[in-house]
């Protein structure tokens, strides 16, 4: 083993690690992700029935979905959905809520400032940073490209 | 002149220290596993009535140390040194435990290799005539390790196929200058091996080369062959790591397929208990050794055993910075009689 | 009808994420940020709008929908208020969801405790 190089070993390890069941995981992600979106659609349609306009419906749906994701995390159910559904549970906005609540409650013992409040955004923070940051860039680029017109 | 050294880096004890008491405490999931009857205490609640998982871990280690001392028919004040370590940052579980135990304490960071690392040092301290009784201990807790090294508990992420399950538990061993055995007859301390594995969900592969390196040197130094042992048991290489070790040792001309297993495979039913590639954590080799191996040696099932805890010596910072995982393995030969 | 399209399109977006999770060493956090950025870019180029119109919740509930809504808001802000609007627009259009996440996230973490896994 003295003449084994890092590269050789890494290649060898790759062969030893069993491949995940891509198809099964994809089907589960499809089913879970699809169901969460279906629930979102049901909420959306209900809000329309209450007579809200498009903008209010979009915001309202997102708020309710965030609430559901947070609640299911607090009840200890969302991690099980995630274990089953993988990306199907992390990619919808409920997964964003899950990452906030899961991090925050885990660190409660460290207090309400450095524990709960500071840790809320360990996983969700990058979403806000990149999302908000890039939206400003998009807005400014829009102004630059339309300035001549 | 180090007369007790043989070969490259093995130590052969002239007055082998005896193991006179052990203890193992595990959480509920470990208690549901195939080794349940070997553990001294199986907790029903893995917080053990404490306010945090970290406190629960320290309590497990403290109770394990007290229990091992009791099982050795000694009292805490008879013990000259406590040598212990764990996974949490700055080994807090061990230090808080040492605060309660109140005897001279050496804190170790050997990650999951802590059990045999502490046994190596304790055996040398006793052989050197610096102490009559030394207690070695370590602990880990799934929930405290998970949050430090991976994700929050309630985060909905999938575990990778190669990932391992941190054992909730604590084990302690009391070594004595005199005793009826089993005895520590040889130790082969390990050196770091690092083949550039950066995937922290594949620790078995990161640590396997260190295990192979220690085994090769052990056999070369002592002249033993694998068949001289009734059991060779590594710490927490899991299914993937074990396969790599058998494979690499075969290439070096040693057949381990008969009597080599891994604590991380023994402790859980990997399929039934959904632990993927097996178990890991400081407590993994600690409770399997202090529970299963020790009790079976006492019964006479095994006469000569090689225990080799394996450690992955990275940190959360180093893995975020993309650094590879340094692996280590320390081997201890334990014989029922000399 | 919109239920079926929401289910299928939402499900498919998640399948792409799952394939990335299984075949690369990306963590869920990397994938969420990547998908968000894809949503921002597609939204800016006007390519996400038709998907959102077709699949409704199937396109807006997954995280690229959040990115789409950010860039759409920023462009609308820029249109009506210029540079200041470009700064305000993205946050404005996603203010509800973000504020909800802060409030619900805080309240629920305060009242609940993480449970050990078995």
Coordinates of C-alpha atoms in Angstrom, one line a residue:
Chain A
X1 CA 0.0 0.0 0.0
X2 CA 3.1 2.2 0.2
X3 CA 2.9 2.9 -3.5
X4 CA -0.8 3.6 -3.6
X5 CA -1.5 7.2 -4.7
X6 CA -4.3 9.3 -3.4
X7 CA -5.9 9.3 -6.8
X8 CA -5.8 5.5 -7.1
X9 CA -7.3 5.1 -3.7
X10 CA -10.1 7.6 -4.4
X11 CA -11.0 5.8 -7.6
X12 CA -11.0 2.5 -5.8
X13 CA -13.3 3.9 -3.0
X14 CA -15.7 5.2 -5.6
X15 CA -16.1 1.6 -6.9
X16 CA -16.7 0.3 -3.4
X17 CA -19.5 2.7 -2.5
X18 CA -22.9 1.3 -3.5
X19 CA -24.8 3.5 -5.9
X20 CA -28.1 5.0 -4.6
X21 CA -31.3 3.7 -6.1
X22 CA -31.7 6.7 -8.5
X23 CA -35.1 5.6 -9.8
X24 CA -36.7 5.0 -6.4
X25 CA -35.3 8.3 -5.1
X26 CA -36.5 10.2 -8.1
X27 CA -40.0 8.7 -7.9
X28 CA -40.2 9.5 -4.2
X29 CA -39.0 13.1 -4.8
X30 CA -41.5 13.5 -7.6
X31 CA -44.4 12.2 -5.4
X32 CA -43.5 14.3 -2.3
X33 CA -42.6 17.5 -4.3
X34 CA -45.7 17.1 -6.4
X35 CA -48.0 16.6 -3.4
X36 CA -46.6 19.7 -1.7
X37 CA -47.2 21.8 -4.9
X38 CA -50.7 20.3 -5.1
X39 CA -51.4 21.4 -1.6
X40 CA -50.1 24.8 -2.6
X41 CA -52.5 24.8 -5.6
X42 CA -55.4 24.0 -3.3
X43 CA -54.6 26.9 -1.0
X44 CA -54.1 29.1 -4.0
X45 CA -57.5 28.2 -5.5
X46 CA -59.2 28.6 -2.2
X47 CA -57.7 32.1 -1.7
X48 CA -59.0 33.1 -5.2
X49 CA -62.5 32.0 -4.1
X50 CA -62.3 34.4 -1.2
X51 CA -61.9 37.1 -3.7
X52 CA -58.2 38.1 -3.3
X53 CA -56.3 39.4 -6.3
X54 CA -53.4 37.7 -8.0
X55 CA -50.7 39.4 -5.9
X56 CA -52.4 38.8 -2.6
X57 CA -53.1 35.2 -3.5
X58 CA -49.4 34.5 -4.4
X59 CA -48.2 36.1 -1.1
X60 CA -50.9 34.4 0.9
X61 CA -50.2 31.0 -0.5
X62 CA -46.5 31.4 0.3
X63 CA -47.3 32.5 3.9
X64 CA -49.5 29.6 4.5
X65 CA -47.0 27.1 3.0
X66 CA -44.2 28.6 5.2
X67 CA -46.5 28.2 8.2
X68 CA -47.2 24.5 7.3
X69 CA -43.5 23.8 6.8
X70 CA -42.6 25.4 10.1
X71 CA -45.4 23.6 12.0
X72 CA -44.6 20.2 10.6
X73 CA -40.9 20.8 11.6
X74 CA -41.9 21.8 15.1
X75 CA -44.0 18.7 15.4
X76 CA -41.1 16.5 14.3
X77 CA -42.8 15.4 11.1
X78 CA -40.9 17.3 8.4
X79 CA -37.6 15.4 8.9
X80 CA -39.5 12.2 8.2
X81 CA -41.0 13.6 5.0
X82 CA -37.5 14.7 4.0
X83 CA -36.0 11.3 4.7
X84 CA -38.6 9.8 2.4
X85 CA -38.8 12.5 -0.2
X86 CA -35.3 13.9 -0.4
X87 CA -35.3 16.9 -2.7
X88 CA -39.1 16.6 -2.9
X89 CA -39.2 18.0 0.6
X90 CA -36.2 20.4 0.5
X91 CA -36.9 22.3 -2.8
X92 CA -40.5 23.5 -2.1
X93 CA -40.8 26.7 0.1
X94 CA -41.9 24.4 3.0
X95 CA -38.3 23.1 3.0
X96 CA -37.0 26.6 3.3
X97 CA -39.2 27.0 6.4
X98 CA -38.0 23.6 7.7
X99 CA -34.3 24.7 7.4
X100 CA -35.1 27.8 9.5
X101 CA -37.1 26.1 12.3
X102 CA -34.8 23.0 12.5
X103 CA -31.7 25.1 12.9
X104 CA -33.3 27.5 15.4
X105 CA -34.9 25.0 17.7
X106 CA -31.7 22.9 17.8
X107 CA -29.8 25.7 19.3
X108 CA -32.3 27.0 21.8
X109 CA -30.1 25.9 24.7
X110 CA -27.6 28.5 23.7
X111 CA -30.2 31.2 24.3
X112 CA -32.6 33.4 22.4
X113 CA -30.1 35.8 20.8
X114 CA -27.1 33.6 19.8
X115 CA -29.1 30.4 19.9
X116 CA -32.5 30.7 18.3
X117 CA -32.3 34.1 16.5
X118 CA -28.7 33.8 15.2
X119 CA -29.0 30.2 14.1
X120 CA -32.3 30.6 12.3
X121 CA -30.4 31.4 9.1
X122 CA -27.5 29.0 9.1
X123 CA -29.1 27.2 6.1
X124 CA -31.7 29.6 5.0
X125 CA -29.4 32.7 5.2
X126 CA -27.6 32.0 1.9
X127 CA -31.0 31.8 0.1
X128 CA -31.8 35.4 1.2
X129 CA -28.3 36.7 0.6
X130 CA -28.1 35.3 -2.9
X131 CA -31.8 35.8 -3.7
X132 CA -32.0 39.5 -2.6
X133 CA -28.5 40.3 -3.8
X134 CA -29.1 39.0 -7.3
X135 CA -32.6 40.5 -7.6
X136 CA -31.0 44.0 -7.2
X137 CA -28.5 43.2 -9.9
X138 CA -31.3 42.0 -12.1
X139 CA -33.2 45.3 -11.5
X140 CA -30.1 47.4 -12.3
X141 CA -29.3 45.4 -15.4
X142 CA -32.8 45.9 -16.5
X143 CA -32.4 49.7 -16.2
X144 CA -29.1 49.6 -18.1
X145 CA -30.4 47.5 -21.0
X146 CA -33.6 49.6 -21.3
X147 CA -31.9 53.0 -20.8
X148 CA -31.4 53.7 -24.5
X149 CA -35.1 53.1 -25.3
Chain B
X1 CA 17.1 2.0 25.4
X2 CA 13.5 1.2 25.0
X3 CA 13.6 -2.5 25.8
X4 CA 9.9 -2.9 25.5
X5 CA 9.7 -1.9 21.9
X6 CA 9.6 -4.6 19.3
X7 CA 9.9 -4.1 15.5
X8 CA 8.9 -0.8 14.0
X9 CA 6.4 0.5 16.5
X10 CA 4.8 -2.1 18.6
X11 CA 5.2 -2.3 22.4
X12 CA 5.3 -5.7 24.2
X13 CA 4.5 -5.4 27.9
X14 CA 6.8 -7.3 30.3
X15 CA 4.2 -7.1 33.1
X16 CA 1.0 -6.8 31.1
X17 CA -1.6 -4.6 32.8
X18 CA -4.9 -6.4 33.5
X19 CA -8.4 -5.2 32.7
X20 CA -10.2 -5.5 36.0
X21 CA -13.5 -3.8 35.3
X22 CA -15.5 -2.5 32.4
X23 CA -18.9 -0.8 31.8
X24 CA -21.1 0.0 28.9
X25 CA -24.1 2.3 28.8
X26 CA -26.1 2.8 25.6
X27 CA -29.1 4.6 24.3
X28 CA -32.4 3.0 23.3
X29 CA -31.6 2.4 19.6
X30 CA -28.3 0.6 20.6
X31 CA -30.4 -1.4 23.1
X32 CA -32.6 -2.6 20.3
X33 CA -29.7 -3.9 18.4
X34 CA -28.2 -7.4 18.4
X35 CA -25.8 -6.8 21.3
X36 CA -28.5 -5.7 23.8
X37 CA -27.8 -8.4 26.4
X38 CA -24.1 -7.4 26.7
X39 CA -24.7 -3.8 27.8
X40 CA -24.7 -2.9 31.5
X41 CA -27.4 -0.3 31.1
X42 CA -29.8 0.5 28.3
X43 CA -31.4 4.0 28.6
X44 CA -35.1 4.3 27.8
X45 CA -34.7 8.0 27.1
X46 CA -31.5 9.3 25.4
X47 CA -31.7 12.6 27.2
X48 CA -31.5 10.7 30.5
X49 CA -33.6 13.5 32.2
X50 CA -31.1 16.1 31.3
X51 CA -31.8 19.5 29.6
X52 CA -29.5 19.0 26.7
X53 CA -28.0 16.1 24.7
X54 CA -24.6 17.3 25.7
X55 CA -25.4 17.0 29.4
X56 CA -26.9 13.6 28.7
X57 CA -23.6 12.5 27.1
X58 CA -21.5 13.8 30.1
X59 CA -23.9 12.0 32.5
X60 CA -23.5 8.7 30.5
X61 CA -19.7 9.0 30.7
X62 CA -19.7 9.8 34.4
X63 CA -22.0 6.9 35.2
X64 CA -20.0 4.6 33.0
X65 CA -16.8 5.5 34.8
X66 CA -18.4 5.0 38.2
X67 CA -19.8 1.7 37.1
X68 CA -16.6 0.4 35.7
X69 CA -14.8 1.3 39.0
X70 CA -17.6 -0.4 40.9
X71 CA -17.3 -3.5 38.7
X72 CA -13.6 -3.6 39.5
X73 CA -14.4 -3.5 43.3
X74 CA -12.6 -0.2 43.8
X75 CA -13.7 3.2 44.8
X76 CA -13.0 6.4 42.8
X77 CA -10.2 7.5 45.1
X78 CA -8.2 4.3 44.3
X79 CA -7.8 5.4 40.7
X80 CA -4.7 7.3 39.9
X81 CA -5.6 8.7 36.5
X82 CA -8.6 9.2 34.3
X83 CA -7.8 9.2 30.6
X84 CA -10.8 10.1 28.4
X85 CA -12.0 11.9 25.3
X86 CA -15.0 12.5 23.1
X87 CA -16.2 14.1 19.9
X88 CA -17.6 17.4 21.1
X89 CA -15.6 20.6 20.6
X90 CA -12.8 20.9 23.2
X91 CA -13.9 17.5 24.5
X92 CA -16.4 19.0 26.9
X93 CA -18.2 15.8 27.8
X94 CA -15.0 14.4 29.1
X95 CA -13.9 17.5 31.0
X96 CA -17.3 18.0 32.6
X97 CA -17.2 14.3 33.6
X98 CA -13.7 14.7 35.0
X99 CA -14.9 17.7 37.0
X100 CA -17.4 15.4 38.7
X101 CA -15.0 12.4 39.1
X102 CA -12.4 14.7 40.7
X103 CA -9.2 12.7 40.0
X104 CA -6.1 13.6 37.9
X105 CA -7.3 13.7 34.3
X106 CA -5.7 13.5 30.9
X107 CA -8.1 14.7 28.1
X108 CA -7.6 13.1 24.7
X109 CA -8.8 14.0 21.3
X110 CA -8.6 10.8 19.2
X111 CA -12.1 11.1 17.8
X112 CA -13.5 7.6 17.5
X113 CA -10.1 6.0 18.2
X114 CA -10.2 7.3 21.8
X115 CA -11.0 4.0 23.4
X116 CA -7.8 2.2 22.3
X117 CA -5.8 5.4 22.3
X118 CA -6.5 5.8 26.0
X119 CA -5.9 2.1 26.6
X120 CA -2.5 2.3 25.0
X121 CA -1.5 5.3 27.1
X122 CA -2.9 3.8 30.3
X123 CA -1.2 0.5 29.7
X124 CA 2.2 2.3 29.3
X125 CA 1.6 4.4 32.4
X126 CA 1.0 1.3 34.4
X127 CA 3.9 -0.7 32.9
X128 CA 6.1 2.3 33.6
X129 CA 5.2 2.1 37.3
X130 CA 3.5 5.5 37.3
X131 CA 0.1 4.3 38.5
X132 CA -1.6 1.2 39.9
X133 CA -5.1 1.9 38.5
X134 CA -6.1 3.9 35.5
X135 CA -9.6 4.3 34.1
X136 CA -10.1 4.9 30.3
X137 CA -13.4 6.2 29.1
X138 CA -15.1 7.7 26.2
X139 CA -18.6 8.6 25.0
X140 CA -20.6 9.9 22.1
X141 CA -24.2 10.8 21.5
X142 CA -26.1 10.7 18.2
X143 CA -27.9 13.9 18.7
X144 CA -24.9 16.0 20.0
X145 CA -22.6 14.7 17.3
X146 CA -25.2 15.1 14.5
X147 CA -25.7 18.7 15.2
X148 CA -22.0 19.4 15.5
X149 CA -20.9 17.6 12.4
X150 CA -24.0 17.3 10.2
X151 CA -27.4 18.9 10.2
X152 CA -29.9 19.9 12.8
X153 CA -32.1 16.9 13.9
X154 CA -35.3 18.2 12.5
X155 CA -33.8 19.1 9.1
X156 CA -35.3 17.1 6.4
X157 CA -32.2 15.8 4.6
X158 CA -31.5 12.3 3.4
X159 CA -28.6 10.4 4.8
X160 CA -26.1 9.1 2.2
X161 CA -25.7 5.4 1.5
X162 CA -22.2 5.4 2.9
X163 CA -23.1 7.4 6.0
X164 CA -22.8 5.9 9.5
X165 CA -24.9 6.3 12.6
X166 CA -23.3 7.8 15.7
X167 CA -23.6 5.5 18.7
X168 CA -25.3 7.0 21.8
X169 CA -23.4 5.5 24.7
X170 CA -20.4 5.5 26.9
X171 CA -17.8 2.9 27.9
X172 CA -15.1 2.7 30.5
X173 CA -12.3 0.3 31.3
X174 CA -10.3 0.0 34.5
X175 CA -6.7 -1.1 34.0
X176 CA -4.6 -2.4 36.9
X177 CA -1.0 -3.3 37.5
X178 CA -2.2 -6.6 39.0
X179 CA -5.2 -8.7 38.2
X180 CA -6.6 -11.9 36.8
X181 CA -6.8 -10.7 33.2
X182 CA -7.7 -10.3 30.5
X183 CA -4.3 -8.6 29.9
X184 CA -3.1 -6.0 27.5
X185 CA 0.0 -7.7 26.0
X186 CA 0.9 -5.7 23.0
X187 CA 0.0 -2.3 21.6
X188 CA 0.6 -0.9 18.1
X189 CA -0.1 2.8 18.1
X190 CA -1.2 4.1 14.7
X191 CA 0.1 6.8 12.5
X192 CA -2.1 9.2 10.4
X193 CA -2.9 8.0 7.0
X194 CA -4.7 10.3 4.6
X195 CA -5.5 9.4 1.0
X196 CA -7.4 12.6 0.3
X197 CA -10.9 11.5 1.1
X198 CA -13.0 14.6 1.7
X199 CA -16.5 13.1 1.9
X200 CA -17.5 13.3 5.6
X201 CA -20.4 10.9 4.9
X202 CA -17.9 8.2 4.0
X203 CA -15.7 8.0 7.1
X204 CA -15.1 4.2 6.7
X205 CA -13.2 4.8 3.5
X206 CA -11.3 7.7 5.0
X207 CA -10.1 5.6 8.0
X208 CA -9.6 2.2 6.3
X209 CA -6.0 2.9 5.1
X210 CA -4.9 3.8 8.7
X211 CA -6.4 0.6 9.9
X212 CA -4.5 -1.4 7.2
X213 CA -1.3 0.4 8.0
X214 CA -1.6 -0.4 11.7
X215 CA -2.6 -4.0 11.0
X216 CA 0.4 -4.5 8.7
X217 CA 2.8 -3.1 11.2
X218 CA 1.3 -5.1 14.0
X219 CA 1.7 -8.4 12.2
X220 CA 5.2 -7.5 11.0
X221 CA 6.3 -6.4 14.4
X222 CA 4.8 -9.2 16.5
X223 CA 5.1 -12.1 14.0
X224 CA 1.4 -12.9 14.5
X225 CA -0.8 -13.9 11.7
X226 CA -4.5 -13.1 11.5
X227 CA -5.2 -16.7 12.5
X228 CA -3.4 -16.2 15.8
X229 CA -6.4 -14.1 16.9
X230 CA -9.8 -15.4 17.8
X231 CA -11.2 -12.0 16.8
X232 CA -9.9 -8.9 15.2
X233 CA -12.3 -6.1 15.6
X234 CA -12.0 -2.5 14.3
X235 CA -13.7 0.5 15.7
X236 CA -16.1 2.1 13.3
X237 CA -15.2 1.4 9.7
X238 CA -18.6 0.2 8.9
X239 CA -19.6 -2.0 5.9
X240 CA -17.6 0.0 3.3
X241 CA -14.5 0.4 5.5
X242 CA -14.4 -3.3 6.4
X243 CA -14.7 -4.4 2.8
X244 CA -11.8 -2.1 1.9
X245 CA -9.6 -3.4 4.8
X246 CA -10.2 -7.0 3.8
X247 CA -9.5 -6.2 0.2
X248 CA -6.3 -4.2 0.9
X249 CA -5.0 -6.7 3.4
X250 CA -5.5 -9.5 0.9
X251 CA -3.3 -7.6 -1.6
X252 CA -0.6 -7.6 1.1
X253 CA -1.0 -11.3 1.7
X254 CA -3.1 -11.4 4.8
X255 CA -6.5 -13.2 4.8
X256 CA -8.8 -11.4 7.2
X257 CA -12.1 -12.9 5.9
X258 CA -12.4 -15.5 8.7
X259 CA -12.2 -13.6 12.0
X260 CA -12.3 -9.9 11.3
X261 CA -15.3 -7.8 12.0
X262 CA -16.1 -4.2 12.9
X263 CA -17.8 -2.8 15.9
X264 CA -19.9 -0.5 13.7
X265 CA -21.3 -3.6 12.0
X266 CA -21.9 -5.7 15.2
X267 CA -23.8 -3.1 17.1
X268 CA -26.7 -2.5 14.8
X269 CA -28.8 -4.6 12.4
X270 CA -27.9 -2.3 9.5
X271 CA -31.0 -3.3 7.5
X272 CA -33.6 -3.5 10.2
X273 CA -32.4 -0.4 12.0
X274 CA -31.7 1.6 8.8
X275 CA -28.2 2.6 9.8
X276 CA -26.9 2.6 6.2
X277 CA -23.1 1.6 6.4
X278 CA -23.2 0.9 10.1
X279 CA -22.3 2.7 13.3
X280 CA -19.6 5.2 14.2
X281 CA -18.7 7.4 17.2
X282 CA -16.3 7.1 20.1
X283 CA -18.8 5.0 22.0
X284 CA -19.1 2.5 19.1
X285 CA -15.8 0.6 19.8
X286 CA -16.1 1.5 23.5
X287 CA -19.4 -0.2 24.2
X288 CA -18.7 -3.1 21.8
X289 CA -15.4 -3.8 23.5
X290 CA -16.5 -3.2 27.1
X291 CA -19.7 -5.0 26.6
X292 CA -19.5 -7.7 24.0
X293 CA -15.8 -8.5 23.6
X294 CA -14.8 -8.2 27.3
X295 CA -17.8 -10.4 28.4
X296 CA -17.1 -13.0 25.8
X297 CA -13.4 -13.1 26.8
X298 CA -14.4 -13.6 30.4
X299 CA -16.7 -16.5 29.3
X300 CA -13.8 -18.0 27.3
X301 CA -15.2 -17.6 23.8
X302 CA -12.2 -15.5 22.8
X303 CA -8.7 -16.0 24.2
X304 CA -6.7 -13.5 22.1
X305 CA -8.4 -10.4 20.6
X306 CA -7.0 -7.5 18.6
X307 CA -9.1 -4.4 19.3
X308 CA -8.4 -1.5 17.0
X309 CA -10.4 1.7 17.4
X310 CA -10.3 4.0 14.3
X311 CA -10.6 7.7 14.3
X312 CA -11.3 10.4 11.6
X313 CA -9.5 13.4 12.8
X314 CA -11.1 16.2 10.9
X315 CA -13.2 19.1 12.2
X316 CA -16.2 20.9 10.8
X317 CA -14.0 23.8 9.9
X318 CA -11.5 21.6 8.0
X319 CA -14.2 19.8 6.1
X320 CA -15.9 23.1 5.1
X321 CA -12.6 24.3 3.8
X322 CA -12.4 21.2 1.7
X323 CA -9.5 19.6 3.6
X324 CA -9.2 15.8 3.5
X325 CA -9.9 13.5 6.5
X326 CA -6.8 12.3 8.4
X327 CA -7.5 8.7 9.6
X328 CA -5.8 6.9 12.5
X329 CA -6.1 3.5 14.1
X330 CA -4.5 2.2 17.4
X331 CA -4.4 -1.6 18.0
X332 CA -4.4 -3.3 21.3
X333 CA -3.8 -7.0 21.9
X334 CA -5.8 -8.4 24.7
X335 CA -5.2 -12.0 26.0
X336 CA -7.3 -13.9 28.5
X337 CA -4.2 -15.4 30.2
X338 CA -0.5 -15.0 30.0
Chain C
X1 CA -56.8 20.6 -14.3
X2 CA -54.4 23.1 -12.6
X3 CA -54.1 20.5 -9.8
X4 CA -52.6 18.0 -12.2
X5 CA -50.2 20.4 -13.8
X6 CA -49.1 21.8 -10.4
X7 CA -48.4 18.2 -9.2
X8 CA -46.5 17.2 -12.3
X9 CA -44.4 20.4 -12.8
X10 CA -43.6 20.7 -9.1
X11 CA -42.7 17.1 -8.9
X12 CA -40.4 17.3 -11.9
X13 CA -38.5 20.3 -10.5
X14 CA -37.9 18.2 -7.4
X15 CA -36.8 15.2 -9.4
X16 CA -34.0 17.4 -11.0
X17 CA -32.9 18.3 -7.5
X18 CA -32.9 14.7 -6.4
X19 CA -30.8 13.6 -9.3
X20 CA -28.3 16.3 -8.5
X21 CA -28.3 15.2 -4.8
X22 CA -27.7 11.6 -5.8
X23 CA -25.1 12.1 -8.5
X24 CA -23.0 15.0 -7.2
X25 CA -21.5 15.8 -3.8
X26 CA -23.7 18.9 -3.5
X27 CA -25.5 19.3 -0.1
X28 CA -29.2 20.2 0.0
X29 CA -28.1 23.8 0.9
X30 CA -26.1 24.1 -2.3
X31 CA -29.0 22.8 -4.3
X32 CA -31.5 25.2 -2.8
X33 CA -29.2 28.2 -3.6
X34 CA -28.5 26.9 -7.1
X35 CA -32.2 26.4 -7.8
X36 CA -33.0 29.8 -6.4
X37 CA -30.4 31.4 -8.7
X38 CA -31.8 29.5 -11.7
X39 CA -35.2 31.0 -10.8
X40 CA -33.7 34.5 -10.6
X41 CA -32.0 34.2 -14.0
X42 CA -35.0 32.5 -15.8
X43 CA -37.2 35.1 -14.2
X44 CA -35.0 38.0 -15.4
X45 CA -35.0 36.5 -19.0
X46 CA -38.8 36.2 -18.9
X47 CA -38.5 32.4 -19.3
X48 CA -40.1 31.5 -15.9
X49 CA -43.2 33.5 -16.5
X50 CA -44.8 31.0 -18.9
X51 CA -44.0 28.1 -16.6
X52 CA -45.6 29.9 -13.7
X53 CA -48.7 30.7 -15.8
X54 CA -48.9 27.1 -16.9
X55 CA -48.2 25.3 -13.7
X56 CA -49.2 27.9 -11.1
X57 CA -48.3 26.5 -7.6
X58 CA -46.2 23.8 -9.3
X59 CA -43.8 26.6 -10.4
X60 CA -44.2 29.1 -7.5
X61 CA -44.0 26.8 -4.5
X62 CA -40.6 25.2 -5.4
X63 CA -37.6 27.5 -4.6
X64 CA -37.0 28.6 -8.2
X65 CA -40.4 30.3 -7.9
X66 CA -39.0 32.3 -5.0
X67 CA -36.1 33.4 -7.2
X68 CA -38.6 34.2 -10.1
X69 CA -40.7 36.3 -7.8
X70 CA -37.5 38.2 -6.6
X71 CA -36.3 39.1 -10.1
X72 CA -39.8 39.9 -11.3
X73 CA -40.3 42.3 -8.3
X74 CA -36.9 43.9 -8.9
X75 CA -37.7 44.5 -12.6
X76 CA -41.2 46.0 -11.8
X77 CA -39.6 48.2 -9.1
X78 CA -37.0 49.4 -11.6
X79 CA -39.7 50.1 -14.1
X80 CA -41.7 52.3 -11.8
X81 CA -39.1 53.8 -9.5
X82 CA -35.7 53.4 -11.3
X83 CA -32.6 52.5 -9.3
X84 CA -34.4 52.8 -5.9
X85 CA -37.1 50.5 -7.2
X86 CA -34.4 48.0 -8.3
X87 CA -33.3 47.8 -4.7
X88 CA -36.8 47.6 -3.2
X89 CA -38.6 45.5 -5.7
X90 CA -37.3 42.0 -5.0
X91 CA -37.7 42.2 -1.3
X92 CA -41.1 43.8 -1.7
X93 CA -42.5 41.0 -3.8
X94 CA -41.3 38.4 -1.4
X95 CA -41.8 40.3 1.8
X96 CA -44.8 38.2 2.9
X97 CA -43.0 34.9 2.6
X98 CA -39.8 36.2 4.2
X99 CA -41.6 37.9 7.1
X100 CA -43.7 34.8 7.7
X101 CA -40.6 32.6 7.7
X102 CA -39.0 34.9 10.4
X103 CA -42.1 35.0 12.6
X104 CA -43.3 31.4 12.3
X105 CA -39.8 30.2 12.4
X106 CA -39.1 32.0 15.6
X107 CA -42.4 31.2 17.4
X108 CA -42.3 27.5 16.5
X109 CA -38.7 27.1 17.5
X110 CA -39.4 28.7 20.8
X111 CA -42.3 26.3 21.7
X112 CA -40.9 23.0 20.3
X113 CA -37.9 20.8 21.0
X114 CA -35.9 18.7 18.6
X115 CA -36.6 15.0 19.0
X116 CA -34.0 12.3 18.8
X117 CA -34.0 10.0 15.8
X118 CA -34.3 6.3 16.0

